[in-house]
C-alpha positions as a printed NumPy array, in Angstrom:
array([[-16.405, -27.206,   6.125],
       [-14.762, -27.388,   2.962],
       [-18.266, -26.873,   1.169],
       [-18.859, -24.091,   4.063],
       [-15.602, -22.701,   2.703],
       [-15.889, -22.508,  -0.939],
       [-19.834, -21.231,  -0.396],
       [-18.487, -18.135,   1.426],
       [-15.501, -17.367,  -0.717],
       [-18.107, -17.582,  -4.019],
       [-20.056, -14.97 ,  -1.966],
       [-17.133, -12.841,  -1.222],
       [-16.099, -12.781,  -4.786],
       [-19.66 , -12.456,  -6.787],
       [-21.557, -10.438,  -4.296],
       [-18.519,  -8.895,  -2.903],
       [-16.362,  -8.123,  -5.501],
       [-13.227,  -8.84 ,  -2.869],
       [ -9.901,  -9.549,  -4.847],
       [ -8.179, -12.348,  -5.516],
       [ -5.539, -12.046,  -2.827],
       [ -7.619, -11.353,   0.438],
       [ -9.922, -14.698,  -0.585],
       [ -6.914, -16.585,  -0.818],
       [ -5.699, -15.155,   2.473],
       [ -9.466, -15.671,   3.998],
       [ -9.157, -19.479,   2.328],
       [ -6.039, -19.913,   4.47 ],
       [ -7.685, -18.617,   7.342],
       [-10.339, -21.043,   7.812],
       [ -8.698, -24.161,   6.553],
       [ -5.832, -22.834,   9.582],
       [ -9.513, -23.105,  11.966],
       [-10.988, -25.856,  10.657],
       [ -7.764, -27.923,  11.634],
       [ -7.601, -26.356,  14.946],
       [-11.053, -27.302,  14.799],
       [-10.375, -31.016,  13.978],
       [ -7.792, -31.071,  17.109],
       [-10.682, -30.263,  19.483],
       [-13.056, -32.758,  18.363],
       [-15.498, -29.463,  17.931],
       [-17.92 , -28.533,  14.625],
       [-17.621, -25.227,  13.274],
       [-21.667, -25.317,  13.805],
       [-21.27 , -25.703,  17.061],
       [-18.322, -23.414,  17.977],
       [-18.739, -21.426,  21.249],
       [-16.765, -17.872,  21.814],
       [-14.61 , -19.798,  24.122],
       [-13.724, -21.836,  21.477],
       [-12.733, -18.99 ,  18.905],
       [-10.893, -17.044,  21.849],
       [ -8.48 , -19.972,  22.448],
       [ -7.773, -20.413,  18.074],
       [ -6.905, -16.859,  18.474],
       [ -5.066, -16.953,  21.934],
       [ -2.801, -19.694,  20.251],
       [ -2.129, -17.732,  17.125],
       [ -0.897, -14.983,  19.67 ],
       [  1.339, -16.881,  21.812],
       [  2.405, -20.173,  20.017],
       [  5.118, -22.601,  21.054],
       [  8.779, -22.474,  20.946],
       [  8.513, -24.019,  17.423],
       [  6.708, -20.973,  16.171],
       [  6.404, -17.226,  16.126],
       [  3.546, -15.32 ,  17.209],
       [  0.956, -14.197,  14.804],
       [  1.802,  -9.992,  13.671],
       [ -0.939,  -7.892,  15.225],
       [ -2.226,  -7.022,  11.705],
       [ -2.467, -10.282,  10.516],
       [ -4.358, -11.538,  13.713],
       [ -6.689,  -8.851,  13.249],
       [ -7.367,  -9.895,   9.656],
       [ -7.896, -13.596,  10.609],
       [-10.997, -11.803,  13.03 ],
       [-12.378, -10.213,  10.245],
       [-12.134, -12.82 ,   8.875],
       [-13.998, -15.41 ,  11.266],
       [-16.509, -12.434,  12.21 ],
       [-17.795, -12.34 ,   8.186],
       [-17.493, -15.7  ,   7.392],
       [-20.26 , -16.665,  11.044],
       [-22.276, -13.482,   9.608],
       [-22.529, -15.009,   6.098],
       [-23.581, -18.963,   8.01 ],
       [-26.251, -16.627,   9.851],
       [-27.937, -14.761,   6.892],
       [-27.974, -18.491,   5.174],
       [-29.859, -19.644,   8.12 ],
       [-27.248, -22.175,   9.083],
       [-26.867, -21.486,  12.611],
       [-29.223, -19.449,  14.777],
       [-26.509, -17.992,  17.026],
       [-23.207, -15.49 ,  16.197],
       [-20.373, -17.047,  17.873],
       [-18.123, -13.987,  16.643],
       [-21.014, -10.952,  18.063],
       [-18.684, -10.43 ,  20.984],
       [-15.174, -11.392,  19.386],
       [-12.634,  -8.625,  19.503],
       [ -9.501,  -8.729,  17.674],
       [ -5.873,  -7.163,  18.776],
       [ -5.797,  -3.333,  18.327],
       [ -3.757,  -2.304,  15.228],
       [ -0.876,  -0.057,  16.098],
       [ -0.938,   2.897,  13.346],
       [  2.435,   3.185,  11.092],
       [  2.993,   5.962,   9.088],
       [  3.967,   4.939,   5.6  ],
       [  7.634,   6.093,   4.669],
       [  7.639,   8.645,   2.262],
       [ 10.97 ,   9.666,  -0.31 ],
       [ 11.258,  13.28 ,  -0.097],
       [ 11.005,  14.92 ,  -3.528],
       [ 14.98 ,  14.84 ,  -4.027],
       [ 14.874,  11.01 ,  -3.307],
       [ 12.201,  10.764,  -5.855],
       [ 14.223,  12.879,  -8.641],
       [ 16.864,  10.332,  -8.363],
       [ 15.053,   7.516,  -8.046],
       [ 13.304,   8.545, -11.699],
       [ 16.507,   9.667, -13.117],
       [ 17.852,   6.164, -11.988],
       [ 16.931,   4.536, -15.708],
       [ 19.063,   5.666, -18.439],
       [ 19.807,   5.722, -21.682],
       [ 17.243,   4.517, -24.511],
       [ 17.17 ,   0.927, -24.774],
       [ 13.831,  -0.486, -24.75 ],
       [ 14.097,  -1.597, -20.941],
       [ 15.352,   1.852, -20.135],
       [ 12.303,   3.153, -21.574],
       [  9.944,   0.938, -19.937],
       [ 11.704,   1.083, -16.247],
       [ 11.306,   5.145, -16.544],
       [  7.932,   5.033, -17.898],
       [  6.758,   2.828, -15.01 ],
       [  8.288,   4.355, -12.297],
       [  7.329,   8.346, -13.747],
       [  3.611,   6.762, -13.839],
       [  3.492,   5.148, -10.064],
       [  4.469,   8.117,  -8.65 ],
       [  2.458,  10.423, -10.991],
       [ -0.676,   8.33 , -10.165],
       [ -0.245,   6.694,  -6.787],
       [ -0.464,   3.191,  -8.623],
       [ -0.477,  -0.195,  -6.349],
       [  1.884,  -2.403,  -8.068],
       [ -0.967,  -4.763,  -8.704],
       [ -2.687,  -1.734, -10.412],
       [  0.718,  -0.787, -12.687],
       [  1.452,  -4.805, -13.952],
       [ -2.6  ,  -4.828, -14.804],
       [ -2.803,  -2.175, -16.87 ],
       [ -3.764,  -2.49 , -20.316],
       [ -3.425,  -0.536, -23.286],
       [ -6.917,   0.279, -23.618],
       [ -6.693,   1.84 , -20.061],
       [ -4.549,   5.114, -21.107],
       [ -5.859,   8.356, -22.851],
       [ -2.447,  10.217, -23.628],
       [ -4.823,  12.555, -25.468],
       [ -6.867,  13.282, -22.506],
       [ -3.575,  12.873, -19.88 ],
       [ -5.872,  10.146, -17.815],
       [ -5.844,   6.43 , -17.162],
       [ -7.924,   3.784, -15.774],
       [ -7.112,   1.959, -12.404],
       [ -8.399,  -1.27 , -11.098],
       [ -7.96 ,  -1.431,  -7.53 ],
       [ -9.284,  -3.758,  -4.736],
       [-12.485,  -5.732,  -5.54 ],
       [-12.095,  -4.501,  -9.251],
       [-13.061,  -0.801,  -8.477],
       [-12.159,   1.068, -11.467],
       [-10.889,   5.121, -11.139],
       [ -9.646,   7.349, -13.693],
       [ -6.486,   9.215, -12.272],
       [ -4.745,  12.48 , -14.26 ],
       [ -1.334,  11.364, -15.385],
       [  1.517,  14.438, -14.979],
       [  2.745,  15.846, -17.843],
       [  6.293,  14.323, -17.046],
       [  4.881,  11.056, -16.47 ],
       [  3.183,  11.168, -19.885],
       [  6.389,  12.13 , -21.621],
       [  8.021,   9.049, -20.517],
       [  4.968,   7.388, -21.599],
       [  4.551,   8.55 , -25.185],
       [  8.653,   7.43 , -25.501],
       [  8.037,   4.017, -24.622],
       [  5.277,   3.271, -26.423],
       [  6.763,   4.634, -29.57 ],
       [ 10.341,   2.933, -29.332],
       [ 10.499,   0.622, -25.896],
       [  7.229,  -1.079, -26.143],
       [  7.037,  -2.676, -30.071],
       [ 10.732,  -3.462, -29.751],
       [ 10.175,  -5.822, -26.652],
       [  6.66 ,  -6.682, -28.041],
       [  7.926,  -7.859, -31.691],
       [  5.174,  -9.547, -33.228],
       [  2.945, -10.925, -30.127],
       [ -0.127,  -9.285, -29.551],
       [ -0.416,  -8.135, -25.916],
       [ -3.288,  -6.212, -24.396],
       [ -0.547,  -5.249, -21.028],
       [  1.125,  -2.274, -20.929],
       [  3.792,  -2.89 , -19.324],
       [  5.522,  -6.036, -20.747],
       [  9.008,  -8.232, -20.148],
       [ 11.842,  -8.722, -22.189],
       [ 10.033, -11.489, -23.854],
       [  7.004,  -9.677, -24.54 ],
       [  4.53 , -11.191, -22.094],
       [  2.581,  -9.053, -19.429],
       [  4.952,  -7.993, -16.558],
       [  4.338,  -9.693, -13.106],
       [  3.86 ,  -8.172,  -9.99 ],
       [  7.619,  -9.933,  -8.892],
       [  8.905,  -8.26 , -12.131],
       [  8.114,  -5.031, -11.304],
       [  9.582,  -5.486,  -7.379],
       [ 13.128,  -6.597,  -9.365],
       [ 12.683,  -3.315, -11.232],
       [ 12.099,  -1.059,  -8.77 ],
       [ 14.027,  -2.342,  -6.06 ],
       [ 17.132,  -2.607,  -8.541],
       [ 16.576,   1.09 ,  -9.69 ],
       [ 16.196,   1.752,  -5.51 ],
       [ 19.425,   0.187,  -5.483],
       [ 21.199,   2.157,  -8.001],
       [ 20.139,   5.999,  -6.088],
       [ 21.049,   4.323,  -2.513],
       [ 17.305,   3.957,  -1.624],
       [ 16.963,  -0.041,  -1.369],
       [ 16.323,   0.23 ,   2.724],
       [ 13.698,   3.195,   2.315],
       [ 11.611,   2.268,  -0.42 ],
       [  9.392,  -0.937,  -1.537],
       [  7.225,  -0.624,  -4.763],
       [  4.162,   0.886,  -2.177],
       [  6.367,   3.635,  -1.437],
       [  5.646,   5.707,  -4.451],
       [  2.014,   5.244,  -3.813],
       [  2.556,   6.547,  -0.025],
       [  4.939,   9.689,  -1.711],
       [  2.242,  10.427,  -4.513],
       [ -0.386,  10.848,  -1.872],
       [  1.574,  13.314,   1.282],
       [  3.256,  15.247,  -1.716],
       [ -0.516,  15.891,  -3.134],
       [ -1.55 ,  16.45 ,   0.125],
       [  1.541,  19.197,   1.003],
       [  0.956,  20.746,  -2.997],
       [ -2.331,  21.594,  -1.308],
       [ -4.525,  18.529,  -2.711],
       [ -8.279,  18.073,  -0.835],
       [ -8.497,  14.871,   1.429],
       [-12.006,  13.951,  -0.857],
       [-10.17 ,  14.08 ,  -4.433],
       [ -7.157,  12.404,  -2.957],
       [ -9.354,   9.414,  -1.589],
       [-10.987,   9.395,  -5.327],
       [ -7.296,   8.973,  -6.692],
       [ -6.183,   6.414,  -4.459],
       [ -9.011,   4.62 ,  -4.835],
       [ -9.984,   4.453,  -1.055],
       [-13.413,   3.122,  -0.1  ],
       [-13.372,   4.586,   3.025],
       [-11.85 ,   8.583,   4.091],
       [-10.396,   7.098,   7.054],
       [ -8.136,   5.315,   5.127],
       [ -6.73 ,   8.366,   3.247],
       [ -6.326,  10.157,   6.782],
       [ -3.439,   8.235,   7.728],
       [ -1.593,  11.094,   5.329],
       [ -2.646,  13.678,   7.11 ],
       [ -1.108,  12.475,  10.027],
       [  2.149,  12.148,   8.124],
       [  1.853,  15.711,   6.772],
       [  1.432,  17.289,  10.029],
       [  4.291,  15.729,  11.182],
       [  6.901,  17.113,   8.41 ],
       [  4.894,  20.798,   8.527],
       [  6.034,  20.526,  12.37 ],
       [  9.686,  19.881,  11.058],
       [  9.791,  22.649,   9.045],
       [  8.063,  24.53 ,  11.347],
       [ 11.032,  23.762,  13.966],
       [ 13.603,  23.802,  11.567],
       [ 12.616,  27.355,  10.316],
       [ 11.508,  29.629,  12.307],
       [ 13.792,  31.324,  14.764],
       [ 11.97 ,  30.757,  18.087],
       [ 10.527,  27.903,  18.031],
       [ 13.073,  25.324,  18.987],
       [ 12.33 ,  21.929,  20.121],
       [ 14.256,  21.847,  23.127],
       [ 14.798,  25.573,  23.958],
       [ 18.373,  25.541,  23.093],
       [ 18.762,  25.74 ,  19.51 ],
       [ 20.719,  27.972,  18.094],
       [ 19.9  ,  30.732,  15.887],
       [ 21.249,  32.096,  12.977],
       [ 21.474,  36.054,  12.115],
       [ 22.123,  37.544,   8.991],
       [ 25.675,  37.763,   9.707],
       [ 26.199,  34.563,   9.664],
       [ 26.786,  33.943,  13.562],
       [ 24.878,  31.526,  15.699],
       [ 23.358,  33.055,  18.765],
       [ 21.569,  31.478,  21.409],
       [ 18.123,  32.525,  22.389],
       [ 19.23 ,  35.265,  25.208],
       [ 21.107,  36.965,  22.078],
       [ 24.515,  35.916,  23.112],
       [ 26.511,  35.02 ,  20.043],
       [ 27.797,  31.407,  19.631],
       [ 30.615,  29.778,  16.948],
       [ 30.166,  27.333,  14.708],
       [ 28.333,  27.105,  11.282],
       [ 24.675,  26.304,  10.824],
       [ 23.816,  23.625,   7.494],
       [ 20.7  ,  23.476,   5.337],
       [ 17.513,  21.46 ,   6.252],
       [ 15.871,  19.6  ,   3.626],
       [ 12.512,  20.192,   4.238],
       [ 10.896,  18.767,   0.854]])
């Protein structure tokens, strides 16, 4: 089976252009499946639908020692097995695809967590001073929010990927797909300060192509980026609300709220499928409903929300005044 796995992974990398992380996940999934087959004395070539169902059930139920596999992970394993056996059939190694009727668990759609504009401002103001690392951190956070970059895309940026004159950058997304993304004015300002006064001090005499570097002057890693983001999130009181990917979600939601069309957003995010981008329309719809119910005088959710007149008194829907003062609601 090891030879079959290597051949399959080579196909995914060379012909499908899948990302390294996906290849590693698929390799792990198939090795786990191989161990299951070994325990049952089965060959990968003689697997039937029932064997696949038993493997997935074992993962979903588990025993007292291990927790059940999450639905999203289970769905990835199903996708891996289906792709693997389709490849074997294309290559003529098998005649019948045992995964033809295989179905994964129904994935529940979770709306991504986003920051308000006020929270973004607090985060971006957190790197203070003109020290090289502060300039780097400010440029990094500004660029991730301004361009909706994934963590891997941010650390993978090279100097040649930035065109300050045109105000655009080239991001390399999943599957090594490239896209151009505009850079906003404030992000360009932070980037210019970092390139002139921050990066040269960190890099010194080294030859380094990466845009963002660590304190030793070598390319920043994903772990290093995570520590930077979490450190400043903690300083802004947002450590429980965000991860590096939160800035990407926030970028998308704020663009839609500002009137950006879905196709343009898809291009800037680097999504292959428009359906992936559409999750942000659901999120924006929720924010619009919140804004509506908080602002419209006759749109109470429960029918009993006090209305506020110009004289500052609260009134019920029947027009009778009530005591108390209102508070402003942040709908940014």
